[in-house]
Amino acid sequence: MWESESDSGVVGGGGREYGNGVLSSNKHAGVKTDGFELRGQSWFVATDIPSDLLVKIGDMNFHLHKYPLLSRSGKMNRLIYESRDPDPTILLLDDLPGGPEAFELASKFCYGVPVDLTATNISGLRCAAEYLEMTEDLEEGNLIFKTEAFLSYVVLSSWRDSILVLKSCEKLSPWAENLQIVRRCSESIAWKACSNPKGIKWAYTGKSPSPSTANNLASSSPKWKEPKDSGFYSSPSRNNNSNNQPVPPDWWFEDVSILRIDHFVRVITAIKVKGMRFELLGASITHYAGKWLPGLIKEGSPDEMSVSHGSNSSGGSSGPDWRGGLHMVLSGKPNGQHQQDSAPYLAGHGISPKDQRMIVESLISIIPPQKDSVTCTFLLRLLRAANMLKVAPALITELEKRVGMQFEQATLQDLLIPSYSNKGETMYDVDLVQRLLEHFLVQEQTEGSSPSRMSPYADAGIPRANSISGGGGGNGSSNQNAKMRVARLVDSYLTEVARDRNLPLTKFQVLAEALPESARSCDDGLYRAIDSYLKAHPTLSEHERKRLCRVMDCQKLSMDACMHAAQNERLPLRVVVQVLFSEQVKISNALANTSLKESTTLGEAMGTTYQPMIPNRKTLIEATPQSFQASWAAAKKDINTLKFELETVKTKYVELQNEMEVMQRQFEKTGKVKNISSSAWTSGWKKLSKLTKMSGHETQDMVGGEQAGVDHQPTRKPRRWRNSIS
């Protein structure tokens, strides 16, 4: 079945046959000719009969005869009879599908000249035959019948020919669509891509081999059994019979990636319907994006990411070749005519923004819905490209949800997406990361109430995406691990974007507080982000600095972070005190746990229920490791320093209060408040007289109750204390 590319075949109908893809007819067209001749931009029939028909297609002119075309083309028959031009009749066929190349072959067929049918010209010739109405009603075995037979029996049975025909259909819309050429080729490719790799008998391009391997393969015999004069150059191809090497599951990626995006979508859709594994579909989409969108998959400059497979046998351009390794020229024409490359040259740098936007939108729409079908890095870079190219908002939202499903796989470099909005408030798109985090939390809540995550990588033949597993634990532990990874990622992201002076405090605070407290077992990363923000925003008020520090839990800071915070002048004083207090509590707990552990060990060694004696403070400190003692000494020194500063502030406050009283007395002496002063003196004398009377009564009570003992003393001491206070 797979040898049809080189075997000859006979198609019934009037004794006409095509062998090795050569169309011929045993009927004469009425004009004997030895072939066609090209003179500049004009084709002439090699015959003595003068031409009576001029057909113009683009820049090419065809000097032909009416009768051979009238006998086989219904459209030419109608146009010639409707034309009122004298001989030679002039016809303009600029809208003919396939252009001058297809009309040249159709004209040769009408004159009975043998025509070579190849995978590169069959689609254009089939569309041209339909346009010229070369049906069986005019003559049996006409061009429509023969091109359709070649498509059905030769092209669709070949992997290589199906790819090339679909590639050649890019300039034949809508004719190729209406004639079902695109659909049939897509179905043929899909069936072969879904085949068991062990049963593959045809050649494929596969991954690009090393240069030495490419040279060896290029020097060997062609894998696709092309005729020697066909002019076809195949890039290094491989099949499963060479060196008995197994065929990898991604053998079809490179060949399919040469297709235009709309045809690639048709092929992937057909493959998906036939049950291809979703991780293979995702890998093929990633491969396609890496070829047509330079810089999306690989890091570095676009020049470093240009993909080139093989080289042109005709010494073509040395630039990057985006034809996926299937380099081909048309089969050699008689009379030594020039050869032309059938596939358009496409360099990644030359794709217009409109085409890039269409590629991104199409790739988003065909990504399999299953989690881990593509990596999170690929999704984020696709999201970056979508924002830059102004893709439809609905597709961007869908892509953001996909990123949220596997947000724990992201890296800091992937999240640093520039802000492409017109406002340009911040350097990076912080709002985008906030939305991604919200989608992640929603997804985690959904998975928390569903069965454990699936592991879809059994029997997969390609490397799986980097994902987090619970290590054999349940769904809850897996979700917790994912949240902890996301927390570390968010802290790193906050540290990076905090250097932006245009980042508002509210955005920083909202993003820092988006995760639950259980997601962070240590707040060192959050402390670094806060410190970076305080460095970049030195004009924050005291209230704003306190508000910023509320997102951090001082009890979750490590020893190093506490030591740094105790000496950080940018932090509010209250936060520093909280840090030192929490560190003191942790040191005390560590000392107690260490003492208890040693006591328990000693009791077990003695074989008795040893009751540890509670040591005093000095014993605890002596038994403390040197690191704890040093930390405690430093913390105690910082506490004493803070106490001294507080006493200094208190002394200054008292001095200011005394100065205020002196100023008030001076103000009273000026006489501006005489009434207030007189009333004050009057009330003062009244209080003094009242106090004198009370002192007299107390003296009498003291003398009269001298014999009463100490029963009255407790009541007098508090009164004397209250009088002293008043």
JSON list of N, CA, C and O in Angstrom, two decimals, residues 642-680:
[
{"chain": "A", "resi": 642, "resn": "LEU", "atom": "N", "xyz": [16.91, 49.93, 73.35]},
{"chain": "A", "resi": 642, "resn": "LEU", "atom": "CA", "xyz": [15.56, 50.48, 73.19]},
{"chain": "A", "resi": 642, "resn": "LEU", "atom": "C", "xyz": [15.07, 51.10, 74.49]},
{"chain": "A", "resi": 642, "resn": "LEU", "atom": "O", "xyz": [14.41, 52.15, 74.49]},
{"chain": "A", "resi": 643, "resn": "LYS", "atom": "N", "xyz": [15.37, 50.44, 75.62]},
{"chain": "A", "resi": 643, "resn": "LYS", "atom": "CA", "xyz": [14.95, 51.01, 76.91]},
{"chain": "A", "resi": 643, "resn": "LYS", "atom": "C", "xyz": [15.62, 52.36, 77.15]},
{"chain": "A", "resi": 643, "resn": "LYS", "atom": "O", "xyz": [14.99, 53.31, 77.62]},
{"chain": "A", "resi": 644, "resn": "PHE", "atom": "N", "xyz": [16.90, 52.44, 76.84]},
{"chain": "A", "resi": 644, "resn": "PHE", "atom": "CA", "xyz": [17.62, 53.71, 77.01]},
{"chain": "A", "resi": 644, "resn": "PHE", "atom": "C", "xyz": [17.01, 54.80, 76.12]},
{"chain": "A", "resi": 644, "resn": "PHE", "atom": "O", "xyz": [16.84, 55.94, 76.55]},
{"chain": "A", "resi": 645, "resn": "GLU", "atom": "N", "xyz": [16.66, 54.42, 74.88]},
{"chain": "A", "resi": 645, "resn": "GLU", "atom": "CA", "xyz": [16.04, 55.40, 73.99]},
{"chain": "A", "resi": 645, "resn": "GLU", "atom": "C", "xyz": [14.69, 55.85, 74.53]},
{"chain": "A", "resi": 645, "resn": "GLU", "atom": "O", "xyz": [14.32, 57.02, 74.45]},
{"chain": "A", "resi": 646, "resn": "LEU", "atom": "N", "xyz": [13.92, 54.91, 75.10]},
{"chain": "A", "resi": 646, "resn": "LEU", "atom": "CA", "xyz": [12.63, 55.28, 75.67]},
{"chain": "A", "resi": 646, "resn": "LEU", "atom": "C", "xyz": [12.80, 56.21, 76.86]},
{"chain": "A", "resi": 646, "resn": "LEU", "atom": "O", "xyz": [12.04, 57.18, 77.03]},
{"chain": "A", "resi": 647, "resn": "GLU", "atom": "N", "xyz": [13.80, 55.94, 77.71]},
{"chain": "A", "resi": 647, "resn": "GLU", "atom": "CA", "xyz": [14.05, 56.83, 78.84]},
{"chain": "A", "resi": 647, "resn": "GLU", "atom": "C", "xyz": [14.47, 58.22, 78.37]},
{"chain": "A", "resi": 647, "resn": "GLU", "atom": "O", "xyz": [14.07, 59.24, 78.94]},
{"chain": "A", "resi": 648, "resn": "THR", "atom": "N", "xyz": [15.26, 58.27, 77.32]},
{"chain": "A", "resi": 648, "resn": "THR", "atom": "CA", "xyz": [15.68, 59.56, 76.77]},
{"chain": "A", "resi": 648, "resn": "THR", "atom": "C", "xyz": [14.48, 60.34, 76.25]},
{"chain": "A", "resi": 648, "resn": "THR", "atom": "O", "xyz": [14.34, 61.55, 76.50]},
{"chain": "A", "resi": 649, "resn": "VAL", "atom": "N", "xyz": [13.59, 59.65, 75.57]},
{"chain": "A", "resi": 649, "resn": "VAL", "atom": "CA", "xyz": [12.38, 60.32, 75.06]},
{"chain": "A", "resi": 649, "resn": "VAL", "atom": "C", "xyz": [11.53, 60.81, 76.23]},
{"chain": "A", "resi": 649, "resn": "VAL", "atom": "O", "xyz": [10.97, 61.92, 76.20]},
{"chain": "A", "resi": 650, "resn": "LYS", "atom": "N", "xyz": [11.45, 60.00, 77.28]},
{"chain": "A", "resi": 650, "resn": "LYS", "atom": "CA", "xyz": [10.65, 60.40, 78.45]},
{"chain": "A", "resi": 650, "resn": "LYS", "atom": "C", "xyz": [11.25, 61.63, 79.14]},
{"chain": "A", "resi": 650, "resn": "LYS", "atom": "O", "xyz": [10.54, 62.55, 79.54]},
{"chain": "A", "resi": 651, "resn": "THR", "atom": "N", "xyz": [12.56, 61.69, 79.26]},
{"chain": "A", "resi": 651, "resn": "THR", "atom": "CA", "xyz": [13.23, 62.85, 79.87]},
{"chain": "A", "resi": 651, "resn": "THR", "atom": "C", "xyz": [12.98, 64.11, 79.05]},
{"chain": "A", "resi": 651, "resn": "THR", "atom": "O", "xyz": [12.69, 65.18, 79.60]},
{"chain": "A", "resi": 652, "resn": "LYS", "atom": "N", "xyz": [13.10, 63.96, 77.73]},
{"chain": "A", "resi": 652, "resn": "LYS", "atom": "CA", "xyz": [12.83, 65.12, 76.88]},
{"chain": "A", "resi": 652, "resn": "LYS", "atom": "C", "xyz": [11.40, 65.59, 77.03]},
{"chain": "A", "resi": 652, "resn": "LYS", "atom": "O", "xyz": [11.10, 66.78, 77.00]},
{"chain": "A", "resi": 653, "resn": "TYR", "atom": "N", "xyz": [10.49, 64.64, 77.20]},
{"chain": "A", "resi": 653, "resn": "TYR", "atom": "CA", "xyz": [9.09, 65.01, 77.36]},
{"chain": "A", "resi": 653, "resn": "TYR", "atom": "C", "xyz": [8.89, 65.80, 78.66]},
{"chain": "A", "resi": 653, "resn": "TYR", "atom": "O", "xyz": [8.16, 66.80, 78.69]},
{"chain": "A", "resi": 654, "resn": "VAL", "atom": "N", "xyz": [9.53, 65.37, 79.75]},
{"chain": "A", "resi": 654, "resn": "VAL", "atom": "CA", "xyz": [9.41, 66.09, 81.02]},
{"chain": "A", "resi": 654, "resn": "VAL", "atom": "C", "xyz": [10.00, 67.49, 80.90]},
{"chain": "A", "resi": 654, "resn": "VAL", "atom": "O", "xyz": [9.42, 68.47, 81.40]},
{"chain": "A", "resi": 655, "resn": "GLU", "atom": "N", "xyz": [11.14, 67.60, 80.24]},
{"chain": "A", "resi": 655, "resn": "GLU", "atom": "CA", "xyz": [11.74, 68.92, 80.05]},
{"chain": "A", "resi": 655, "resn": "GLU", "atom": "C", "xyz": [10.82, 69.85, 79.28]},
{"chain": "A", "resi": 655, "resn": "GLU", "atom": "O", "xyz": [10.65, 71.02, 79.61]},
{"chain": "A", "resi": 656, "resn": "LEU", "atom": "N", "xyz": [10.22, 69.32, 78.22]},
{"chain": "A", "resi": 656, "resn": "LEU", "atom": "CA", "xyz": [9.29, 70.14, 77.44]},
{"chain": "A", "resi": 656, "resn": "LEU", "atom": "C", "xyz": [8.09, 70.55, 78.28]},
{"chain": "A", "resi": 656, "resn": "LEU", "atom": "O", "xyz": [7.58, 71.67, 78.16]},
{"chain": "A", "resi": 657, "resn": "GLN", "atom": "N", "xyz": [7.63, 69.66, 79.14]},
{"chain": "A", "resi": 657, "resn": "GLN", "atom": "CA", "xyz": [6.48, 69.99, 79.99]},
{"chain": "A", "resi": 657, "resn": "GLN", "atom": "C", "xyz": [6.83, 71.09, 80.98]},
{"chain": "A", "resi": 657, "resn": "GLN", "atom": "O", "xyz": [6.05, 72.02, 81.21]},
{"chain": "A", "resi": 658, "resn": "ASN", "atom": "N", "xyz": [8.03, 71.04, 81.55]},
{"chain": "A", "resi": 658, "resn": "ASN", "atom": "CA", "xyz": [8.47, 72.09, 82.48]},
{"chain": "A", "resi": 658, "resn": "ASN", "atom": "C", "xyz": [8.60, 73.44, 81.76]},
{"chain": "A", "resi": 658, "resn": "ASN", "atom": "O", "xyz": [8.19, 74.48, 82.28]},
{"chain": "A", "resi": 659, "resn": "GLU", "atom": "N", "xyz": [9.17, 73.39, 80.57]},
{"chain": "A", "resi": 659, "resn": "GLU", "atom": "CA", "xyz": [9.29, 74.64, 79.81]},
{"chain": "A", "resi": 659, "resn": "GLU", "atom": "C", "xyz": [7.92, 75.23, 79.51]},
{"chain": "A", "resi": 659, "resn": "GLU", "atom": "O", "xyz": [7.73, 76.44, 79.53]},
{"chain": "A", "resi": 660, "resn": "MET", "atom": "N", "xyz": [6.96, 74.37, 79.24]},
{"chain": "A", "resi": 660, "resn": "MET", "atom": "CA", "xyz": [5.61, 74.86, 78.95]},
{"chain": "A", "resi": 660, "resn": "MET", "atom": "C", "xyz": [5.01, 75.52, 80.20]},
{"chain": "A", "resi": 660, "resn": "MET", "atom": "O", "xyz": [4.34, 76.55, 80.10]},
{"chain": "A", "resi": 661, "resn": "GLU", "atom": "N", "xyz": [5.25, 74.96, 81.37]},
{"chain": "A", "resi": 661, "resn": "GLU", "atom": "CA", "xyz": [4.72, 75.56, 82.60]},
{"chain": "A", "resi": 661, "resn": "GLU", "atom": "C", "xyz": [5.36, 76.91, 82.89]},
{"chain": "A", "resi": 661, "resn": "GLU", "atom": "O", "xyz": [4.70, 77.87, 83.29]},
{"chain": "A", "resi": 662, "resn": "VAL", "atom": "N", "xyz": [6.65, 77.03, 82.63]},
{"chain": "A", "resi": 662, "resn": "VAL", "atom": "CA", "xyz": [7.34, 78.31, 82.83]},
{"chain": "A", "resi": 662, "resn": "VAL", "atom": "C", "xyz": [6.77, 79.38, 81.91]},
{"chain": "A", "resi": 662, "resn": "VAL", "atom": "O", "xyz": [6.50, 80.52, 82.31]},
{"chain": "A", "resi": 663, "resn": "MET", "atom": "N", "xyz": [6.56, 78.97, 80.67]},
{"chain": "A", "resi": 663, "resn": "MET", "atom": "CA", "xyz": [5.99, 79.92, 79.71]},
{"chain": "A", "resi": 663, "resn": "MET", "atom": "C", "xyz": [4.58, 80.32, 80.12]},
{"chain": "A", "resi": 663, "resn": "MET", "atom": "O", "xyz": [4.17, 81.47, 79.96]},
{"chain": "A", "resi": 664, "resn": "GLN", "atom": "N", "xyz": [3.83, 79.38, 80.67]},
{"chain": "A", "resi": 664, "resn": "GLN", "atom": "CA", "xyz": [2.48, 79.71, 81.11]},
{"chain": "A", "resi": 664, "resn": "GLN", "atom": "C", "xyz": [2.51, 80.69, 82.28]},
{"chain": "A", "resi": 664, "resn": "GLN", "atom": "O", "xyz": [1.69, 81.63, 82.33]},
{"chain": "A", "resi": 665, "resn": "ARG", "atom": "N", "xyz": [3.45, 80.53, 83.20]},
{"chain": "A", "resi": 665, "resn": "ARG", "atom": "CA", "xyz": [3.55, 81.47, 84.32]},
{"chain": "A", "resi": 665, "resn": "ARG", "atom": "C", "xyz": [3.92, 82.87, 83.83]},
{"chain": "A", "resi": 665, "resn": "ARG", "atom": "O", "xyz": [3.38, 83.88, 84.30]},
{"chain": "A", "resi": 666, "resn": "GLN", "atom": "N", "xyz": [4.85, 82.91, 82.87]},
{"chain": "A", "resi": 666, "resn": "GLN", "atom": "CA", "xyz": [5.22, 84.22, 82.33]},
{"chain": "A", "resi": 666, "resn": "GLN", "atom": "C", "xyz": [4.04, 84.88, 81.64]},
{"chain": "A", "resi": 666, "resn": "GLN", "atom": "O", "xyz": [3.85, 86.09, 81.72]},
{"chain": "A", "resi": 667, "resn": "PHE", "atom": "N", "xyz": [3.26, 84.07, 81.01]},
{"chain": "A", "resi": 667, "resn": "PHE", "atom": "CA", "xyz": [2.08, 84.62, 80.34]},
{"chain": "A", "resi": 667, "resn": "PHE", "atom": "C", "xyz": [1.07, 85.15, 81.35]},
{"chain": "A", "resi": 667, "resn": "PHE", "atom": "O", "xyz": [0.41, 86.16, 81.12]},
{"chain": "A", "resi": 668, "resn": "GLU", "atom": "N", "xyz": [0.95, 84.47, 82.48]},
{"chain": "A", "resi": 668, "resn": "GLU", "atom": "CA", "xyz": [0.00, 84.93, 83.50]},
{"chain": "A", "resi": 668, "resn": "GLU", "atom": "C", "xyz": [0.47, 86.25, 84.13]},
{"chain": "A", "resi": 668, "resn": "GLU", "atom": "O", "xyz": [-0.34, 87.08, 84.54]},
{"chain": "A", "resi": 669, "resn": "LYS", "atom": "N", "xyz": [1.76, 86.45, 84.24]},
{"chain": "A", "resi": 669, "resn": "LYS", "atom": "CA", "xyz": [2.28, 87.68, 84.84]},
{"chain": "A", "resi": 669, "resn": "LYS", "atom": "C", "xyz": [2.07, 88.91, 83.96]},
{"chain": "A", "resi": 669, "resn": "LYS", "atom": "O", "xyz": [2.18, 90.03, 84.43]},
{"chain": "A", "resi": 670, "resn": "THR", "atom": "N", "xyz": [1.83, 88.74, 82.72]},
{"chain": "A", "resi": 670, "resn": "THR", "atom": "CA", "xyz": [1.63, 89.90, 81.83]},
{"chain": "A", "resi": 670, "resn": "THR", "atom": "C", "xyz": [0.36, 90.65, 82.16]},
{"chain": "A", "resi": 670, "resn": "THR", "atom": "O", "xyz": [0.17, 91.79, 81.74]},
{"chain": "A", "resi": 671, "resn": "GLY", "atom": "N", "xyz": [-0.57, 90.05, 82.90]},
{"chain": "A", "resi": 671, "resn": "GLY", "atom": "CA", "xyz": [-1.79, 90.72, 83.33]},
{"chain": "A", "resi": 671, "resn": "GLY", "atom": "C", "xyz": [-2.94, 90.62, 82.34]},
{"chain": "A", "resi": 671, "resn": "GLY", "atom": "O", "xyz": [-3.97, 91.26, 82.54]},
{"chain": "A", "resi": 672, "resn": "LYS", "atom": "N", "xyz": [-2.76, 89.85, 81.26]},
{"chain": "A", "resi": 672, "resn": "LYS", "atom": "CA", "xyz": [-3.83, 89.74, 80.28]},
{"chain": "A", "resi": 672, "resn": "LYS", "atom": "C", "xyz": [-4.94, 88.86, 80.77]},
{"chain": "A", "resi": 672, "resn": "LYS", "atom": "O", "xyz": [-6.06, 88.93, 80.27]},
{"chain": "A", "resi": 673, "resn": "VAL", "atom": "N", "xyz": [-4.65, 88.10, 81.77]},
{"chain": "A", "resi": 673, "resn": "VAL", "atom": "CA", "xyz": [-5.70, 87.20, 82.30]},
{"chain": "A", "resi": 673, "resn": "VAL", "atom": "C", "xyz": [-5.79, 87.43, 83.80]},
{"chain": "A", "resi": 673, "resn": "VAL", "atom": "O", "xyz": [-5.65, 86.51, 84.60]},
{"chain": "A", "resi": 674, "resn": "LYS", "atom": "N", "xyz": [-6.03, 88.71, 84.18]},
{"chain": "A", "resi": 674, "resn": "LYS", "atom": "CA", "xyz": [-6.08, 89.06, 85.60]},
{"chain": "A", "resi": 674, "resn": "LYS", "atom": "C", "xyz": [-7.23, 88.35, 86.30]},
{"chain": "A", "resi": 674, "resn": "LYS", "atom": "O", "xyz": [-7.10, 87.89, 87.42]},
{"chain": "A", "resi": 675, "resn": "ASN", "atom": "N", "xyz": [-8.39, 88.33, 85.69]},
{"chain": "A", "resi": 675, "resn": "ASN", "atom": "CA", "xyz": [-9.54, 87.69, 86.32]},
{"chain": "A", "resi": 675, "resn": "ASN", "atom": "C", "xyz": [-9.27, 86.20, 86.58]},
{"chain": "A", "resi": 675, "resn": "ASN", "atom": "O", "xyz": [-9.60, 85.67, 87.63]},
{"chain": "A", "resi": 676, "resn": "ILE", "atom": "N", "xyz": [-8.66, 85.60, 85.59]},
{"chain": "A", "resi": 676, "resn": "ILE", "atom": "CA", "xyz": [-8.36, 84.18, 85.76]},
{"chain": "A", "resi": 676, "resn": "ILE", "atom": "C", "xyz": [-7.35, 83.99, 86.87]},
{"chain": "A", "resi": 676, "resn": "ILE", "atom": "O", "xyz": [-7.45, 83.09, 87.71]},
{"chain": "A", "resi": 677, "resn": "SER", "atom": "N", "xyz": [-6.39, 84.94, 86.95]},
{"chain": "A", "resi": 677, "resn": "SER", "atom": "CA", "xyz": [-5.36, 84.83, 88.00]},
{"chain": "A", "resi": 677, "resn": "SER", "atom": "C", "xyz": [-5.96, 85.04, 89.38]},
{"chain": "A", "resi": 677, "resn": "SER", "atom": "O", "xyz": [-5.67, 84.33, 90.33]},
{"chain": "A", "resi": 678, "resn": "SER", "atom": "N", "xyz": [-6.84, 86.08, 89.52]},
{"chain": "A", "resi": 678, "resn": "SER", "atom": "CA", "xyz": [-7.46, 86.35, 90.83]},
{"chain": "A", "resi": 678, "resn": "SER", "atom": "C", "xyz": [-8.32, 85.20, 91.28]},
{"chain": "A", "resi": 678, "resn": "SER", "atom": "O", "xyz": [-8.31, 84.79, 92.43]},
{"chain": "A", "resi": 679, "resn": "SER", "atom": "N", "xyz": [-9.08, 84.68, 90.36]},
{"chain": "A", "resi": 679, "resn": "SER", "atom": "CA", "xyz": [-9.92, 83.54, 90.73]},
{"chain": "A", "resi": 679, "resn": "SER", "atom": "C", "xyz": [-9.07, 82.35, 91.13]},
{"chain": "A", "resi": 679, "resn": "SER", "atom": "O", "xyz": [-9.39, 81.60, 92.03]},
{"chain": "A", "resi": 680, "resn": "ALA", "atom": "N", "xyz": [-7.93, 82.24, 90.42]},
{"chain": "A", "resi": 680, "resn": "ALA", "atom": "CA", "xyz": [-7.05, 81.13, 90.77]},
{"chain": "A", "resi": 680, "resn": "ALA", "atom": "C", "xyz": [-6.48, 81.31, 92.18]},
{"chain": "A", "resi": 680, "resn": "ALA", "atom": "O", "xyz": [-6.41, 80.37, 92.98]}
]
